[in-house]
Coordinates of C-alpha atoms in Angstrom, one line a residue:
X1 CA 0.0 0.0 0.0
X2 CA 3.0 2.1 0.7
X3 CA 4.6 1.9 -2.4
X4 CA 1.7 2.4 -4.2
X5 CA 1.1 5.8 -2.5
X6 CA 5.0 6.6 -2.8
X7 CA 4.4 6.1 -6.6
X8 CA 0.9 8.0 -6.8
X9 CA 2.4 10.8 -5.0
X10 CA 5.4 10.9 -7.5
X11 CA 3.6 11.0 -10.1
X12 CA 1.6 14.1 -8.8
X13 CA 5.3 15.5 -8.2
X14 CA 6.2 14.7 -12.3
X15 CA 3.1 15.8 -13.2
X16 CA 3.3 19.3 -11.6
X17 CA 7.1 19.6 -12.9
X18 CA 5.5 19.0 -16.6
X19 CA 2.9 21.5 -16.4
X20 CA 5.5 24.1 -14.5
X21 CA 7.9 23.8 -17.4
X22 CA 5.2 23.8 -20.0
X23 CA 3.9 27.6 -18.4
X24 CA 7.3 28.7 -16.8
X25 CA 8.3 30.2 -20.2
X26 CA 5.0 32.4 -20.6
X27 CA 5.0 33.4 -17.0
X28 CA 1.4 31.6 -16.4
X29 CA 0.2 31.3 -12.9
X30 CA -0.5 28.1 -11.3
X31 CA -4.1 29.5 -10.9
X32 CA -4.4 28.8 -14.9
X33 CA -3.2 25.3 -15.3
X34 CA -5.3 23.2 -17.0
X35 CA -4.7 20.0 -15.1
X36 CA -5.2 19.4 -10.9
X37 CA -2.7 17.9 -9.1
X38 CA -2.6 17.4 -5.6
X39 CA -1.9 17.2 -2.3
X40 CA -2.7 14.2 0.4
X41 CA -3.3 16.3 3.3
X42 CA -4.0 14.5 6.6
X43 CA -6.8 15.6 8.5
X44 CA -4.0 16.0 11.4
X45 CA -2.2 18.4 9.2
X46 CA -5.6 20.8 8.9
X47 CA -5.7 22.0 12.5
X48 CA -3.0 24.6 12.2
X49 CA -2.3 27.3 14.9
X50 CA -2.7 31.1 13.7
X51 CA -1.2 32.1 10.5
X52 CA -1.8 34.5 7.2
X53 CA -2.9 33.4 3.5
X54 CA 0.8 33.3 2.2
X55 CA 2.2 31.2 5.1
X56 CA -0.8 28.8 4.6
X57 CA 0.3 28.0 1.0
X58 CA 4.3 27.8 2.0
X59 CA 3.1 25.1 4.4
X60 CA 1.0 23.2 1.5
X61 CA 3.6 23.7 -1.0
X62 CA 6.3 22.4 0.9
X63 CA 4.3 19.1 1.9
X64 CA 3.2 18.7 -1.7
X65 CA 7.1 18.7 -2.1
X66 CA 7.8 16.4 0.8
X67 CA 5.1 13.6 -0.1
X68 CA 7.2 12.5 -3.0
X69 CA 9.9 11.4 -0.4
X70 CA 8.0 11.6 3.1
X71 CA 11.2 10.0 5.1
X72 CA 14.0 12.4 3.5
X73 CA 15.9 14.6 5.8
X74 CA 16.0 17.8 4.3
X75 CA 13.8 18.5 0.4
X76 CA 16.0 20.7 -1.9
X77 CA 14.1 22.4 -5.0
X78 CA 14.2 25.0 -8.3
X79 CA 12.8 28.5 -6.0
X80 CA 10.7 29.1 -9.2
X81 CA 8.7 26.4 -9.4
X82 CA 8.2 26.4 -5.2
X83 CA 6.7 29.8 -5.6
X84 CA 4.9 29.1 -8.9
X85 CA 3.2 26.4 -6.3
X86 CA 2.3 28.8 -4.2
X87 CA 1.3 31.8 -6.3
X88 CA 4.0 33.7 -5.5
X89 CA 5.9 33.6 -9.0
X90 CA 4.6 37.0 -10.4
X91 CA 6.8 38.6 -7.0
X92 CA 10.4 39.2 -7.0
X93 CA 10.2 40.4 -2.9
X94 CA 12.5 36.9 -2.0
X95 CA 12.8 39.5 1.4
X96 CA 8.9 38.9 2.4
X97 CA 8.9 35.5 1.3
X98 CA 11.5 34.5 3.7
X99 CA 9.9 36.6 6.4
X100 CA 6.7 34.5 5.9
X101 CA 8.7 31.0 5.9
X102 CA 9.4 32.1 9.2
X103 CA 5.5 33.0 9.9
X104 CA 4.9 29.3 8.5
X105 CA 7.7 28.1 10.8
X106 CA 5.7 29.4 14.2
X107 CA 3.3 27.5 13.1
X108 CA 2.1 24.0 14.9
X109 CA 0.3 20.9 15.3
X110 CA -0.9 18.8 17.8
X111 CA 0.1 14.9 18.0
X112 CA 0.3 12.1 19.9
X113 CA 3.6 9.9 19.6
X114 CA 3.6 6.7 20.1
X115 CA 6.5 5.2 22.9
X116 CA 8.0 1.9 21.2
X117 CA 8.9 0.8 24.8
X118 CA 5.0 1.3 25.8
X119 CA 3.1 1.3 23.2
X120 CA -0.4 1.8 25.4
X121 CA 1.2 4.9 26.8
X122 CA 0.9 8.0 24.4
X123 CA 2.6 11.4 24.7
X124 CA 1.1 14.3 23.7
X125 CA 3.4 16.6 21.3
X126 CA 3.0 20.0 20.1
X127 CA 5.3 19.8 16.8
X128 CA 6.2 23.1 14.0
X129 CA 4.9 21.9 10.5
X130 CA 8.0 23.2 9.2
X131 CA 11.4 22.6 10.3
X132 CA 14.9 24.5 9.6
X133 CA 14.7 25.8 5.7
X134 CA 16.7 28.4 3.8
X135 CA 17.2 29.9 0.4
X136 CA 20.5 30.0 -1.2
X137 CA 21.3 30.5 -5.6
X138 CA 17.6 29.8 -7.0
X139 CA 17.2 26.6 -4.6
X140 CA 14.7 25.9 -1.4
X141 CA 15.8 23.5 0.9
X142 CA 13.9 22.6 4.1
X143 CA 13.0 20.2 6.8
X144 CA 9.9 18.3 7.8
X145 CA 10.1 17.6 11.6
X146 CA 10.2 13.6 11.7
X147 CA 6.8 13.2 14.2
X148 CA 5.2 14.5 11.3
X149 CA 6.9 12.1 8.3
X150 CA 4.1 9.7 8.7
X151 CA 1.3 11.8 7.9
X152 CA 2.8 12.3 4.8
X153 CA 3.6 8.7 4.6
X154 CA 0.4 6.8 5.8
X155 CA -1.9 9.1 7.0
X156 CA -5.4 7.5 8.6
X157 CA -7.6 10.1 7.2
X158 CA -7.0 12.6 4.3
X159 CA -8.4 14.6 1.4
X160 CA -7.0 15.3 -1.8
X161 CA -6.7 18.7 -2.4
X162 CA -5.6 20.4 -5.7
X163 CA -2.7 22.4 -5.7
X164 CA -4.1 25.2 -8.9
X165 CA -7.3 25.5 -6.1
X166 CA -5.3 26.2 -3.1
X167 CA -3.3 28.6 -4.4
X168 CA -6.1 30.3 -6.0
X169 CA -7.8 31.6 -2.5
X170 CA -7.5 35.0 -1.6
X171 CA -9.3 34.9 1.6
X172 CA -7.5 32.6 4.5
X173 CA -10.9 31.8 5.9
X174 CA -12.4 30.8 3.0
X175 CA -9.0 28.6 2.5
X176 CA -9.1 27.4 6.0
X177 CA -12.9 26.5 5.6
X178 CA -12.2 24.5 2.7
X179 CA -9.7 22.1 4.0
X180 CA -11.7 21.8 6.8
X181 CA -14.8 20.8 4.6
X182 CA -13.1 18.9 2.1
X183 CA -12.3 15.7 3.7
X184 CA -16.3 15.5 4.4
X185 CA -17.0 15.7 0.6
X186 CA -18.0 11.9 0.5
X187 CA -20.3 11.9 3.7
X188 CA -22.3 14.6 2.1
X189 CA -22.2 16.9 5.4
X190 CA -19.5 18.0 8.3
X191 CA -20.6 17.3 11.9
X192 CA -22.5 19.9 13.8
X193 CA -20.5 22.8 15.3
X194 CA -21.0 24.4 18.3
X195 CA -20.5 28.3 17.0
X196 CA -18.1 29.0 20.1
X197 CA -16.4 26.0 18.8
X198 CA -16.2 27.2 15.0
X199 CA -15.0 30.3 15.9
X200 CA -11.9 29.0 17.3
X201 CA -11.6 26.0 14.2
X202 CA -11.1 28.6 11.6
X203 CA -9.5 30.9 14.0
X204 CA -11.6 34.0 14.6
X205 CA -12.0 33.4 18.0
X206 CA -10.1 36.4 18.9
X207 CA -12.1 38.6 16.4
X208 CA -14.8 41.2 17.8
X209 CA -16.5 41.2 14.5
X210 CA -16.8 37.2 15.2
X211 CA -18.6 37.5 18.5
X212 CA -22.1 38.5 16.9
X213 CA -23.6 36.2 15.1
X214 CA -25.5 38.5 12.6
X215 CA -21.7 39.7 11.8
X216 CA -19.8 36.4 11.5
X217 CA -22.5 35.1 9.4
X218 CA -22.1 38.5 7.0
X219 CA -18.5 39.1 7.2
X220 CA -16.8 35.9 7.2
X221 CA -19.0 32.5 6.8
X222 CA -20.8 33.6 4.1
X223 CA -17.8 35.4 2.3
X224 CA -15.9 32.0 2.7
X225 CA -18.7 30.0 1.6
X226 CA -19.0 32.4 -1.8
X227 CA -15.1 31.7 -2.5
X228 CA -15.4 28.0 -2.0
X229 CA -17.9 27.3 -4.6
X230 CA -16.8 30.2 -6.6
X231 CA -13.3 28.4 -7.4
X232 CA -12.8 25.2 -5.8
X233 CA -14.3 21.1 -6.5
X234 CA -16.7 21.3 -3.5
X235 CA -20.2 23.2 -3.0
X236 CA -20.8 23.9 0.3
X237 CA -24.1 25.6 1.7
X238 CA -24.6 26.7 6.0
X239 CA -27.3 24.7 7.7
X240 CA -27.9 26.2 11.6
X241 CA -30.1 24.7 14.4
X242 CA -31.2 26.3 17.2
X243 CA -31.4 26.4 21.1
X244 CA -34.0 28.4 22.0
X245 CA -34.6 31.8 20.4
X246 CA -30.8 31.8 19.2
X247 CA -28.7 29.9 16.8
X248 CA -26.2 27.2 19.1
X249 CA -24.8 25.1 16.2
X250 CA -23.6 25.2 13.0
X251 CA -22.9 22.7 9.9
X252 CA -22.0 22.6 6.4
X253 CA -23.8 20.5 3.6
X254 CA -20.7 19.5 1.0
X255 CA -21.1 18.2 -2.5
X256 CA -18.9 17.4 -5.7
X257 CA -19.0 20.6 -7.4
X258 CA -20.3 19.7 -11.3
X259 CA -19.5 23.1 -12.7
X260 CA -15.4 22.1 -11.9
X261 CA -16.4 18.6 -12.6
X262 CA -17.4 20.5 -16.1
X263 CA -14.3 22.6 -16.1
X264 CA -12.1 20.1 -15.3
X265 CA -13.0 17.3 -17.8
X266 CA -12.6 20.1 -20.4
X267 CA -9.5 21.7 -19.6
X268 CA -7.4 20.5 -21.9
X269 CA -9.1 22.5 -24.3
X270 CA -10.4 25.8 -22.7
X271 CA -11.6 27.0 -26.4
X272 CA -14.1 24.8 -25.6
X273 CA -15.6 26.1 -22.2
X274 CA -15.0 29.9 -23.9
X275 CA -17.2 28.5 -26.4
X276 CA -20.6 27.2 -24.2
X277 CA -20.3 30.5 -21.9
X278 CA -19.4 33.2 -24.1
X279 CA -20.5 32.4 -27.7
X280 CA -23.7 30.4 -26.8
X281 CA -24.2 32.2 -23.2
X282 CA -25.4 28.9 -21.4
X283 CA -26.5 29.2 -17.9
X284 CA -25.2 27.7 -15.0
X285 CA -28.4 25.4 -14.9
X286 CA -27.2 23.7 -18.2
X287 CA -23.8 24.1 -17.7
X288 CA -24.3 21.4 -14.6
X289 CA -26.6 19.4 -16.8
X290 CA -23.3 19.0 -19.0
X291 CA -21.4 17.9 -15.9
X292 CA -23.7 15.4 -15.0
X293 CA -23.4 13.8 -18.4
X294 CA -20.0 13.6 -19.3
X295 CA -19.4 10.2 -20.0
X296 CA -22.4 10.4 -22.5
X297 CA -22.0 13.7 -23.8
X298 CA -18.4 13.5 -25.1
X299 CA -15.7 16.7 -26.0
X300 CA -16.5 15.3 -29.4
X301 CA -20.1 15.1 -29.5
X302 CA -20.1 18.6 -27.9
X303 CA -17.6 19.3 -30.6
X304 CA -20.3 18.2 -33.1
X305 CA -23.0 19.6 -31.9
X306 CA -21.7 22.7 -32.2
X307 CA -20.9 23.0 -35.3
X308 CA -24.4 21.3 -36.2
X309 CA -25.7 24.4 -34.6
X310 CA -23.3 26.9 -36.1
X311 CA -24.4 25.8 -39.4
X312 CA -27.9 26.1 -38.3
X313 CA -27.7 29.5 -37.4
X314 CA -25.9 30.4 -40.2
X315 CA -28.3 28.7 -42.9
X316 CA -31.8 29.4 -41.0
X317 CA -33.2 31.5 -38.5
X318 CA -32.3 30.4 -34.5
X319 CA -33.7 32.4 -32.0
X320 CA -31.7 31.3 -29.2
X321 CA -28.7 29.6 -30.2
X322 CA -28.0 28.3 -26.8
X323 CA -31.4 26.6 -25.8
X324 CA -31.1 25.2 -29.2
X325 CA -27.6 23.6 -28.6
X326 CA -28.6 21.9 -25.4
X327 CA -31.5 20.5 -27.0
X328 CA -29.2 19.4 -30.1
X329 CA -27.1 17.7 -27.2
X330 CA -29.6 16.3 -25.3
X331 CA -31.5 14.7 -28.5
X332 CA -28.2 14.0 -30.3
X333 CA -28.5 16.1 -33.6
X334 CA -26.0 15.5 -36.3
X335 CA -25.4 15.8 -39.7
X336 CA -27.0 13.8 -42.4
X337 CA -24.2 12.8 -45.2
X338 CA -26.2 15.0 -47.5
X339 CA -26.5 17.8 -44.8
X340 CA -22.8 17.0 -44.5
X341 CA -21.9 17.2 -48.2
X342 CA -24.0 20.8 -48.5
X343 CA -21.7 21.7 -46.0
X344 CA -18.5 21.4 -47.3
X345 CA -20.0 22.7 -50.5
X346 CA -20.8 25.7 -48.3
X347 CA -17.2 25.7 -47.0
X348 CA -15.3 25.2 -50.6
X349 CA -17.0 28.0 -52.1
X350 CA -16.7 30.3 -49.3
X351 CA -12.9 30.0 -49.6
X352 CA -13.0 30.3 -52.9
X353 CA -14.9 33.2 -52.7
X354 CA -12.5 34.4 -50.0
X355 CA -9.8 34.0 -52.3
X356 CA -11.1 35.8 -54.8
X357 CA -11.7 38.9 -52.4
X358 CA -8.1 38.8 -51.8
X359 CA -6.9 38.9 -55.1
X360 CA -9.4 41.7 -56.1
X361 CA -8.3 43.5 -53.3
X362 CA -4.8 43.5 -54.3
X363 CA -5.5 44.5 -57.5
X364 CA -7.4 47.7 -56.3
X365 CA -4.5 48.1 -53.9
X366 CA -1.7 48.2 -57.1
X367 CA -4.2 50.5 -59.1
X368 CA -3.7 54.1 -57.5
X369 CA -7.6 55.3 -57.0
X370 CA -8.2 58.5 -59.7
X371 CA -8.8 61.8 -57.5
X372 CA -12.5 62.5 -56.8
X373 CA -13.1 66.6 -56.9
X374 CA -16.0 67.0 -54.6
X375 CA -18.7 69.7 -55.8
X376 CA -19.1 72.8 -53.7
X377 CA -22.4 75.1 -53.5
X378 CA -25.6 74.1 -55.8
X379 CA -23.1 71.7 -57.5
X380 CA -23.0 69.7 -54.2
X381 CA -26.5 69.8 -53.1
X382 CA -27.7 68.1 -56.3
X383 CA -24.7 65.3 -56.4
X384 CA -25.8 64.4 -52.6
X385 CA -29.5 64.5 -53.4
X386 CA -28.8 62.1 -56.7
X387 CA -26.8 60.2 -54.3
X388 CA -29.4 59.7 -51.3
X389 CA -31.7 58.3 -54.2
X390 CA -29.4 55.8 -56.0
X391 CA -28.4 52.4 -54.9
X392 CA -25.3 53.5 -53.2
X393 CA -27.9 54.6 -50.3
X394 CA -29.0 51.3 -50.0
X395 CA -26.0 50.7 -47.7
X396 CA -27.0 52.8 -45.0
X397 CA -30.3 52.5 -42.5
X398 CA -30.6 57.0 -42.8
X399 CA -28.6 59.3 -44.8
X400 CA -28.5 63.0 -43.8
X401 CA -30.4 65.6 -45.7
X402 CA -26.7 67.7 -46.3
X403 CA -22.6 66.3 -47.3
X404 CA -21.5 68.3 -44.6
X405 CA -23.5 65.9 -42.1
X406 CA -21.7 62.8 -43.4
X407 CA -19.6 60.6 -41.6
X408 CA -16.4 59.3 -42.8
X409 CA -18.3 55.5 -44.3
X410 CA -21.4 57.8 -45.5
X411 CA -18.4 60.3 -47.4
X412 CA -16.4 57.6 -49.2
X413 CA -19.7 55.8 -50.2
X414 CA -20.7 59.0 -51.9
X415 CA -16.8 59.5 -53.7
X416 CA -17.4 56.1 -55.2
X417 CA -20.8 57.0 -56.5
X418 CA -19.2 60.4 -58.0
X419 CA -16.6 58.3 -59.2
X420 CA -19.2 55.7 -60.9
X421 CA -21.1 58.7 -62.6

């Protein structure tokens, strides 16, 4: 079981090297990869004393480092990619970053180490998540403290958490709420809170704002909860109970997001996703309806349909090109070999006709244009008038009733039909 985990979390390791390299050179964040890779956090590893956003991502980046090798002594990596992991690469401040490794360095958990002489006898340990580390010519290196190599090793409970999604939360509550809630993704709900006692999980404990109610709903649950299913693979939603007239407990209900289901099962090619929210504007509604259907409703039937629909709309009158694609993909519309044969008919003579344009553009380009002398007085009130009444007027919805009105389309429209008389 070990090895296969050793291997798994390798192959996250290669797998996030691959995509660095591929968007090191074009200075992409790690908050536009394509692809998830992740992190096995331990549930143990969640329950982290007091410390900011950037520390919180240090600590996650340096354990996605670690769980490639959890037994090593010290890790030693490329400093670009360890802040690409962390969403620090656009930041050349290597002064703040180190203060913050020593932020993430205060930082501790709580465990109990087993005595090999007495096994029945446990110890209680407070333990920093991060050992010594230091930066020195482009390289991190740095230390996991050894009580904690075996939650990266064989942890008993974890979640798999995506790198790209952790490094894309700008609130530390809403980050802090997530890992919390993630590991309870397959029971559907977490347990039920006190609110005293949620306070001091995610760490507000301390905060006036936090001690009404009203105001820790406003200011920081709900704010965390928008975040969370804003950006991440889970969709969370608050469920209170009472005691009494006032609220005494809290919990969350967590689900399997589908829109990143969606997302993710298309993000090899996000042309595609552009494609069903901007071009055809579907909702969010049909956008999980997509999710939900994957395995049926293919990249390549999508693919299909889509240009089914295009064709439609360019051939015939659609109304509303989206609600038409989703019930092209629903009923599985296709082209017929003779629909399909029109079609490249269509297509040929199109770039035919394209080509064509070109070359009779060029020609007008080579042939200098002769000067056009525009009348003045009388002259040029009867030359716009014969204008506004031949076909050259055709081209515009309203002409106005004088030249001198004209703008710059309406004034070289009325040169060519000076130049045509």
């Amino acid at each position: 079981m070990n090895q296969i985990t050793s291997h798994q979390s390798a192959t996250q390791q290669q797998l996030a090297l691959e995509i660095f390299e591929a968007m090191d050179a074009s200075d992409t964040p790690i908050t536009d990869s394509g692809q998830d890779f992740h992190l096995r956090k331990s549930s143990l590893l969640v329950d982290v004393s007091d410390v900011g956003l950037l520390a919180r991502r240090i600590l996650n980046g340096v354990y996605f480092i670690a769980q490639h090798d959890p037994d090593a002594e010290s890790h030693t990596h490329d400093l670009r990619y360890f802040k690409w992991l962390i969403n620090y690469s656009n930041s050349n401040n290597n002064t703040h970053l180190k203060r913050v490794i020593r932020e993430a360095q205060k930082s501790a958990v709580q465990v109990n180490v087993i005595d090999s002489l007495n096994p029945q006898e446990d110890n209680w340990v407070s333990v920093p998540m991060l050992g010594a580390a230091g930066i020195r010519k482009g390289q991190i290196t740095f230390k996991i403290p050894s009580e904690l190599r075996g939650q990266l090793r064989d942890p008993d409970r974890y979640s798999l958490l995506s790198m790209r999604i952790l490094a894309g939360f700008s609130s530390i509550y809403a980050l802090e709420l997530y890992e919390r809630l993630s590991i309870y993704k397959g029971d559907g709900s977490s347990p039920w809170w006190q609110i005293d006692e949620f306070r001091g999980l995610i760490k507000v404990d301390g905060l006036k704002s936090a001690n009404d109610f009203r105001y820790f709903r406003r200011d920081i649950i709900q704010p965390a909860i928008d975040q969370i299913n804003s950006i991440s693979d889970i969709e969370v939603s608050l469920e209170l109970k009472r005691t009494g007239r006032f609220y005494s407990h809290l919990r969350f209900s967590v689900t399997a997001s589908n829109r990143h289901m969606l997302l993710s099962s298309v993000a090899a090619s996000k042309e595609l996703y552009e494609v069903l929210t901007k071009e055809f504007g579907l909702s969010d509604v049909e956008l999980d309806e997509i999710a939900k259907n994957r395995e049926v409703w293919t990249d390549e039937r999508i693919r299909e349909t889509i240009e089914f629909v295009r064709h439609r709309c360019a051939t015939s009158k659609v109304n509303y090109p989206g609600k038409y694609l989703m019930t092209a993909i629903r009923d599985g519309y296709r082209f017929g070999t003779l629909e399909k044969k029109n079609l490249e008919s269509h297509k040929v003579a199109t770039k035919v006709k394209e080509q064509r344009d070109l070359e009779l553009q060029a020609i007008r380009d080579m042939s200098p244009a002769p000067a056009v002398t525009i009348p003045s007085g009388v002259a040029l009130e009867e030359a716009w008038n014969a204008f506004r009444a031949s076909p050259h007027a055709k081209l515009f919805k309203s002409l106005p009733m004088v030249f001198e009105e004209a703008n710059t389309r309406q004034a070289k429209a009325f040169e060519g039909f000076l130049q045509s008389q």
